[in-house]
């Protein structure tokens, strides 16, 4: 498939007194809107390889969550539900009442929280490398898994991660990670009514296969896929394969839902 070039514009809507850096595809196709939600400590820019591929077919938006990337800094680190509330309020500034959400890592937890509280907003969800595996419920365990994953990630991703981590700062990252570990994700999953696709990279050391299968068992309408050769950040390491999974999933589940 040959993708046409789509430009992304930058805006800074104000949400709860903070400027939220937002990248938006300039096209407005008459199909689904996809909102992409980044992971811990990073900005949305490492999601651009997949976003650019999807933007020829969908309207794609990528906000930096408050405290990350180029968005404003709240006075303290925010927990998962607080980040989801910012995301919900940001949707209002974009005139979006319903969308498909694609998240990576901690971004998946934010989407699950939003979907559990506001099922009317989440048309469908694609969770790429969803955290946090309950069998690694400590900061040290998660950091160790993350360090092993970096050995498999493309080398070109590392400068992006380093720059974003420096902006976020160690303190905010660790406090947010602690909130992610404490997040009752397992209790929220059965309340997610939207069709949900779980995606795992074959070489993802943060998210084991056992965990994504557990997630799918807890979801009312879930299924999983593994991308061969991909990493935790499959949105960066395997954008073409992820693009294909998203297109098939959105077509089958979001744009042509089954009758009640």
mmCIF file of C-alpha atoms in Angstrom:
data_model
loop_
_atom_site.group_PDB
_atom_site.id
_atom_site.type_symbol
_atom_site.label_atom_id
_atom_site.label_comp_id
_atom_site.label_asym_id
_atom_site.label_seq_id
_atom_site.Cartn_x
_atom_site.Cartn_y
_atom_site.Cartn_z
ATOM 1 C CA UNK A 1 0.000 0.000 0.000
ATOM 2 C CA UNK A 2 1.368 3.431 -0.968
ATOM 3 C CA UNK A 3 0.563 6.118 1.572
ATOM 4 C CA UNK A 4 0.054 9.725 0.514
ATOM 5 C CA UNK A 5 1.946 12.332 2.515
ATOM 6 C CA UNK A 6 -0.122 14.004 5.217
ATOM 7 C CA UNK A 7 1.191 16.985 7.154
ATOM 8 C CA UNK A 8 0.702 17.415 10.901
ATOM 9 C CA UNK A 9 -0.061 20.809 12.379
ATOM 10 C CA UNK A 10 0.714 21.926 15.927
ATOM 11 C CA UNK A 11 -1.702 23.533 18.376
ATOM 12 C CA UNK A 12 -1.676 24.371 22.076
ATOM 13 C CA UNK A 13 -5.219 24.160 23.499
ATOM 14 C CA UNK A 14 -5.617 25.098 27.145
ATOM 15 C CA UNK A 15 -6.921 22.328 29.409
ATOM 16 C CA UNK A 16 -7.426 22.973 33.122
ATOM 17 C CA UNK A 17 -5.058 25.939 32.865
ATOM 18 C CA UNK A 18 -2.272 24.021 31.074
ATOM 19 C CA UNK A 19 -1.198 24.267 27.441
ATOM 20 C CA UNK A 20 -1.431 20.806 25.851
ATOM 21 C CA UNK A 21 0.881 20.326 22.892
ATOM 22 C CA UNK A 22 -1.115 18.640 20.124
ATOM 23 C CA UNK A 23 -0.182 17.260 16.721
ATOM 24 C CA UNK A 24 -3.079 16.880 14.262
ATOM 25 C CA UNK A 25 -3.191 15.502 10.738
ATOM 26 C CA UNK A 26 -4.411 18.201 8.382
ATOM 27 C CA UNK A 27 -6.769 15.856 6.546
ATOM 28 C CA UNK A 28 -10.397 15.374 7.563
ATOM 29 C CA UNK A 29 -11.468 12.061 5.960
ATOM 30 C CA UNK A 30 -15.023 10.870 6.523
ATOM 31 C CA UNK A 31 -13.875 7.918 8.603
ATOM 32 C CA UNK A 32 -12.868 7.379 12.210
ATOM 33 C CA UNK A 33 -10.780 9.784 14.258
ATOM 34 C CA UNK A 34 -7.805 8.134 15.967
ATOM 35 C CA UNK A 35 -6.309 9.619 19.139
ATOM 36 C CA UNK A 36 -2.854 8.276 19.997
ATOM 37 C CA UNK A 37 -1.707 8.288 23.635
ATOM 38 C CA UNK A 38 1.989 7.960 24.493
ATOM 39 C CA UNK A 39 3.725 6.105 27.304
ATOM 40 C CA UNK A 40 5.631 7.014 30.453
ATOM 41 C CA UNK A 41 8.102 9.887 30.344
ATOM 42 C CA UNK A 42 7.935 10.422 26.599
ATOM 43 C CA UNK A 43 6.107 12.699 24.179
ATOM 44 C CA UNK A 44 3.847 11.740 21.313
ATOM 45 C CA UNK A 45 6.605 12.141 18.716
ATOM 46 C CA UNK A 46 7.779 8.502 18.976
ATOM 47 C CA UNK A 47 4.279 7.530 17.800
ATOM 48 C CA UNK A 48 4.635 9.507 14.553
ATOM 49 C CA UNK A 49 5.903 6.591 12.414
ATOM 50 C CA UNK A 50 2.539 4.864 12.862
ATOM 51 C CA UNK A 51 0.568 8.110 12.911
ATOM 52 C CA UNK A 52 1.900 9.141 9.494
ATOM 53 C CA UNK A 53 0.817 5.824 7.994
ATOM 54 C CA UNK A 54 -2.659 6.018 9.515
ATOM 55 C CA UNK A 55 -3.189 9.660 8.552
ATOM 56 C CA UNK A 56 -3.839 8.878 4.895
ATOM 57 C CA UNK A 57 -7.014 7.085 5.981
ATOM 58 C CA UNK A 58 -8.076 8.671 9.289
ATOM 59 C CA UNK A 59 -7.929 11.941 11.143
ATOM 60 C CA UNK A 60 -5.099 11.381 13.649
ATOM 61 C CA UNK A 61 -4.343 13.446 16.749
ATOM 62 C CA UNK A 62 -1.456 13.089 19.187
ATOM 63 C CA UNK A 63 -1.539 15.071 22.446
ATOM 64 C CA UNK A 64 1.332 15.239 24.907
ATOM 65 C CA UNK A 65 -0.193 14.413 28.285
ATOM 66 C CA UNK A 66 0.297 17.103 30.975
ATOM 67 C CA UNK A 67 3.742 16.855 32.496
ATOM 68 C CA UNK A 68 5.251 15.238 29.407
ATOM 69 C CA UNK A 69 6.791 16.403 26.161
ATOM 70 C CA UNK A 70 5.994 20.008 25.278
ATOM 71 C CA UNK A 71 2.803 20.257 27.323
ATOM 72 C CA UNK A 72 2.492 22.296 30.482
ATOM 73 C CA UNK A 73 3.700 20.973 33.821
ATOM 74 C CA UNK A 74 1.138 20.422 36.576
ATOM 75 C CA UNK A 75 2.332 21.200 40.085
ATOM 76 C CA UNK A 76 2.701 17.491 40.866
ATOM 77 C CA UNK A 77 2.733 14.141 39.112
ATOM 78 C CA UNK A 78 -0.748 12.989 38.101
ATOM 79 C CA UNK A 79 -2.226 9.548 38.616
ATOM 80 C CA UNK A 80 -3.848 7.520 35.843
ATOM 81 C CA UNK A 81 -7.385 8.769 36.438
ATOM 82 C CA UNK A 82 -6.212 12.382 36.541
ATOM 83 C CA UNK A 83 -4.383 11.942 33.235
ATOM 84 C CA UNK A 84 -7.549 10.403 31.741
ATOM 85 C CA UNK A 85 -9.579 13.385 32.935
ATOM 86 C CA UNK A 86 -7.166 15.759 31.195
ATOM 87 C CA UNK A 87 -7.510 13.652 28.054
ATOM 88 C CA UNK A 88 -11.294 13.837 28.289
ATOM 89 C CA UNK A 89 -11.214 17.628 28.697
ATOM 90 C CA UNK A 90 -8.728 17.894 25.817
ATOM 91 C CA UNK A 91 -11.197 16.052 23.563
ATOM 92 C CA UNK A 92 -13.689 18.864 24.145
ATOM 93 C CA UNK A 93 -11.172 21.430 22.857
ATOM 94 C CA UNK A 94 -10.851 19.375 19.657
ATOM 95 C CA UNK A 95 -14.582 19.014 19.147
ATOM 96 C CA UNK A 96 -14.319 15.231 19.500
ATOM 97 C CA UNK A 97 -17.190 13.376 21.147
ATOM 98 C CA UNK A 98 -16.193 9.856 20.084
ATOM 99 C CA UNK A 99 -12.956 8.357 18.748
ATOM 100 C CA UNK A 100 -10.774 5.313 18.347
ATOM 101 C CA UNK A 101 -7.915 5.399 20.868
ATOM 102 C CA UNK A 102 -4.499 3.877 20.266
ATOM 103 C CA UNK A 103 -2.120 3.811 23.207
ATOM 104 C CA UNK A 104 1.295 2.470 24.054
ATOM 105 C CA UNK A 105 2.483 1.322 27.482
ATOM 106 C CA UNK A 106 1.172 3.677 30.206
ATOM 107 C CA UNK A 107 -1.018 5.327 27.571
ATOM 108 C CA UNK A 108 -3.015 2.081 27.506
ATOM 109 C CA UNK A 109 -3.858 2.499 31.190
ATOM 110 C CA UNK A 110 -5.086 6.028 30.546
ATOM 111 C CA UNK A 111 -7.324 4.771 27.731
ATOM 112 C CA UNK A 112 -8.722 1.936 29.862
ATOM 113 C CA UNK A 113 -9.574 4.382 32.641
ATOM 114 C CA UNK A 114 -11.306 6.671 30.145
ATOM 115 C CA UNK A 115 -13.197 3.788 28.518
ATOM 116 C CA UNK A 116 -14.359 2.389 31.850
ATOM 117 C CA UNK A 117 -15.697 5.765 32.992
ATOM 118 C CA UNK A 118 -16.950 7.143 29.689
ATOM 119 C CA UNK A 119 -17.907 4.342 27.291
ATOM 120 C CA UNK A 120 -19.666 6.865 25.060
ATOM 121 C CA UNK A 121 -16.333 8.501 24.213
ATOM 122 C CA UNK A 122 -14.330 5.395 23.240
ATOM 123 C CA UNK A 123 -15.470 3.924 19.940
ATOM 124 C CA UNK A 124 -12.742 1.277 20.020
ATOM 125 C CA UNK A 125 -9.332 0.820 21.658
ATOM 126 C CA UNK A 126 -5.985 -0.499 20.441
ATOM 127 C CA UNK A 127 -3.618 -1.142 23.352
ATOM 128 C CA UNK A 128 -0.004 -1.675 22.318
ATOM 129 C CA UNK A 129 2.160 -3.142 25.070
ATOM 130 C CA UNK A 130 -0.313 -2.432 27.909
ATOM 131 C CA UNK A 131 1.175 -2.038 31.388
ATOM 132 C CA UNK A 132 1.354 -2.997 34.237
ATOM 133 C CA UNK A 133 1.782 -6.767 34.569
ATOM 134 C CA UNK A 134 0.595 -7.567 38.129
ATOM 135 C CA UNK A 135 3.395 -10.117 38.509
ATOM 136 C CA UNK A 136 5.966 -7.300 38.464
ATOM 137 C CA UNK A 137 4.364 -4.909 40.998
ATOM 138 C CA UNK A 138 7.390 -2.809 41.918
ATOM 139 C CA UNK A 139 9.337 0.087 40.494
ATOM 140 C CA UNK A 140 12.553 -1.953 40.387
ATOM 141 C CA UNK A 141 10.898 -4.839 38.538
ATOM 142 C CA UNK A 142 9.423 -2.496 35.953
ATOM 143 C CA UNK A 143 12.699 -0.621 35.474
ATOM 144 C CA UNK A 144 14.545 -3.923 34.998
ATOM 145 C CA UNK A 145 12.058 -5.039 32.357
ATOM 146 C CA UNK A 146 12.326 -1.662 30.654
ATOM 147 C CA UNK A 147 16.124 -1.837 30.572
ATOM 148 C CA UNK A 148 15.973 -5.257 28.898
ATOM 149 C CA UNK A 149 13.497 -3.927 26.340
ATOM 150 C CA UNK A 150 15.880 -1.131 25.346
ATOM 151 C CA UNK A 151 18.304 -3.776 24.079
ATOM 152 C CA UNK A 152 15.758 -4.703 21.407
ATOM 153 C CA UNK A 153 14.433 -1.248 20.486
ATOM 154 C CA UNK A 154 15.762 0.452 17.317
ATOM 155 C CA UNK A 155 18.839 2.534 18.071
ATOM 156 C CA UNK A 156 17.170 5.554 16.446
ATOM 157 C CA UNK A 157 14.545 5.539 19.195
ATOM 158 C CA UNK A 158 17.063 5.980 22.002
ATOM 159 C CA UNK A 159 17.892 9.695 21.396
ATOM 160 C CA UNK A 160 14.152 10.458 21.326
ATOM 161 C CA UNK A 161 13.601 8.642 24.624
ATOM 162 C CA UNK A 162 16.606 10.297 26.271
ATOM 163 C CA UNK A 163 15.554 13.810 25.245
ATOM 164 C CA UNK A 164 11.982 13.280 26.425
ATOM 165 C CA UNK A 165 13.077 11.676 29.696
ATOM 166 C CA UNK A 166 15.277 14.680 30.438
ATOM 167 C CA UNK A 167 12.331 17.014 29.883
ATOM 168 C CA UNK A 168 10.050 14.961 32.143
ATOM 169 C CA UNK A 169 12.615 14.539 34.898
ATOM 170 C CA UNK A 170 13.411 11.529 37.049
ATOM 171 C CA UNK A 171 11.167 12.517 39.942
ATOM 172 C CA UNK A 172 8.016 12.945 37.862
ATOM 173 C CA UNK A 173 8.724 9.747 35.952
ATOM 174 C CA UNK A 174 9.175 7.644 39.080
ATOM 175 C CA UNK A 175 6.114 9.083 40.802
ATOM 176 C CA UNK A 176 4.011 8.471 37.691
ATOM 177 C CA UNK A 177 5.361 4.922 37.454
ATOM 178 C CA UNK A 178 4.317 4.365 41.060
ATOM 179 C CA UNK A 179 0.808 5.578 40.190
ATOM 180 C CA UNK A 180 0.777 3.198 37.205
ATOM 181 C CA UNK A 181 1.737 0.243 39.420
ATOM 182 C CA UNK A 182 -0.989 1.156 41.923
ATOM 183 C CA UNK A 183 -3.618 1.623 39.203
ATOM 184 C CA UNK A 184 -6.387 -1.029 39.607
ATOM 185 C CA UNK A 185 -6.326 -1.926 35.917
ATOM 186 C CA UNK A 186 -7.560 -5.480 36.449
ATOM 187 C CA UNK A 187 -10.716 -4.141 38.101
ATOM 188 C CA UNK A 188 -11.341 -1.654 35.288
ATOM 189 C CA UNK A 189 -10.989 -4.016 32.331
ATOM 190 C CA UNK A 190 -14.378 -5.762 32.728
ATOM 191 C CA UNK A 191 -16.041 -2.321 32.522
ATOM 192 C CA UNK A 192 -14.551 -1.519 29.101
ATOM 193 C CA UNK A 193 -17.462 -1.905 26.693
ATOM 194 C CA UNK A 194 -15.590 -0.871 23.543
ATOM 195 C CA UNK A 195 -14.110 -3.492 21.221
ATOM 196 C CA UNK A 196 -10.450 -3.710 22.157
ATOM 197 C CA UNK A 197 -7.397 -5.027 20.356
ATOM 198 C CA UNK A 198 -4.336 -5.889 22.442
ATOM 199 C CA UNK A 199 -1.061 -5.788 20.499
ATOM 200 C CA UNK A 200 2.238 -7.158 21.753
ATOM 201 C CA UNK A 201 5.627 -6.956 20.109
ATOM 202 C CA UNK A 202 7.342 -10.337 19.959
ATOM 203 C CA UNK A 203 10.409 -8.983 21.790
ATOM 204 C CA UNK A 204 8.515 -6.962 24.404
ATOM 205 C CA UNK A 205 10.162 -7.776 27.748
ATOM 206 C CA UNK A 206 7.869 -5.412 29.685
ATOM 207 C CA UNK A 207 4.618 -7.104 28.660
ATOM 208 C CA UNK A 208 4.709 -10.937 28.642
ATOM 209 C CA UNK A 209 2.349 -12.997 26.507
ATOM 210 C CA UNK A 210 0.671 -14.394 29.620
ATOM 211 C CA UNK A 211 -0.360 -10.867 30.645
ATOM 212 C CA UNK A 212 -1.990 -9.884 27.355
ATOM 213 C CA UNK A 213 -3.948 -13.149 27.354
ATOM 214 C CA UNK A 214 -5.132 -12.347 30.891
ATOM 215 C CA UNK A 215 -6.220 -8.890 29.736
ATOM 216 C CA UNK A 216 -8.265 -10.352 26.891
ATOM 217 C CA UNK A 217 -9.998 -12.778 29.247
ATOM 218 C CA UNK A 218 -11.045 -9.831 31.423
ATOM 219 C CA UNK A 219 -12.307 -7.671 28.552
ATOM 220 C CA UNK A 220 -15.920 -8.102 27.406
ATOM 221 C CA UNK A 221 -14.898 -7.618 23.758
ATOM 222 C CA UNK A 222 -11.167 -8.188 23.410
ATOM 223 C CA UNK A 223 -8.697 -10.005 21.214
ATOM 224 C CA UNK A 224 -4.932 -10.035 20.865
ATOM 225 C CA UNK A 225 -2.275 -10.042 18.159
ATOM 226 C CA UNK A 226 1.513 -10.395 18.270
ATOM 227 C CA UNK A 227 3.750 -8.536 15.800
ATOM 228 C CA UNK A 228 6.762 -10.647 14.852
ATOM 229 C CA UNK A 229 10.087 -8.927 15.467
ATOM 230 C CA UNK A 230 8.515 -5.904 17.181
ATOM 231 C CA UNK A 231 9.359 -4.423 20.571
ATOM 232 C CA UNK A 232 7.442 -2.752 23.394
ATOM 233 C CA UNK A 233 7.206 0.409 21.289
ATOM 234 C CA UNK A 234 5.764 -1.418 18.277
ATOM 235 C CA UNK A 235 4.361 1.917 17.108
ATOM 236 C CA UNK A 236 7.990 2.884 16.405
ATOM 237 C CA UNK A 237 9.674 -0.433 15.599
ATOM 238 C CA UNK A 238 6.914 -1.950 13.421
ATOM 239 C CA UNK A 239 4.683 0.867 12.122
ATOM 240 C CA UNK A 240 3.626 -0.870 8.904
ATOM 241 C CA UNK A 241 2.528 -4.034 10.669
ATOM 242 C CA UNK A 242 0.706 -2.049 13.343
ATOM 243 C CA UNK A 243 -0.953 0.106 10.672
ATOM 244 C CA UNK A 244 -2.325 -3.003 8.980
ATOM 245 C CA UNK A 245 -3.703 -4.388 12.256
ATOM 246 C CA UNK A 246 -5.354 -1.058 13.069
ATOM 247 C CA UNK A 247 -6.988 -0.725 9.648
ATOM 248 C CA UNK A 248 -8.432 -4.237 9.801
ATOM 249 C CA UNK A 249 -9.605 -3.813 13.386
ATOM 250 C CA UNK A 250 -11.218 -0.416 12.880
ATOM 251 C CA UNK A 251 -12.961 -1.597 9.733
ATOM 252 C CA UNK A 252 -14.296 -4.746 11.392
ATOM 253 C CA UNK A 253 -15.108 -3.439 14.874
ATOM 254 C CA UNK A 254 -15.474 0.324 14.888
ATOM 255 C CA UNK A 255 -16.855 1.336 11.511
ATOM 256 C CA UNK A 256 -19.043 -1.765 10.991
ATOM 257 C CA UNK A 257 -20.142 -2.783 14.506
ATOM 258 C CA UNK A 258 -22.125 -5.955 14.964
ATOM 259 C CA UNK A 259 -25.885 -5.513 15.465
ATOM 260 C CA UNK A 260 -27.097 -5.695 19.075
#
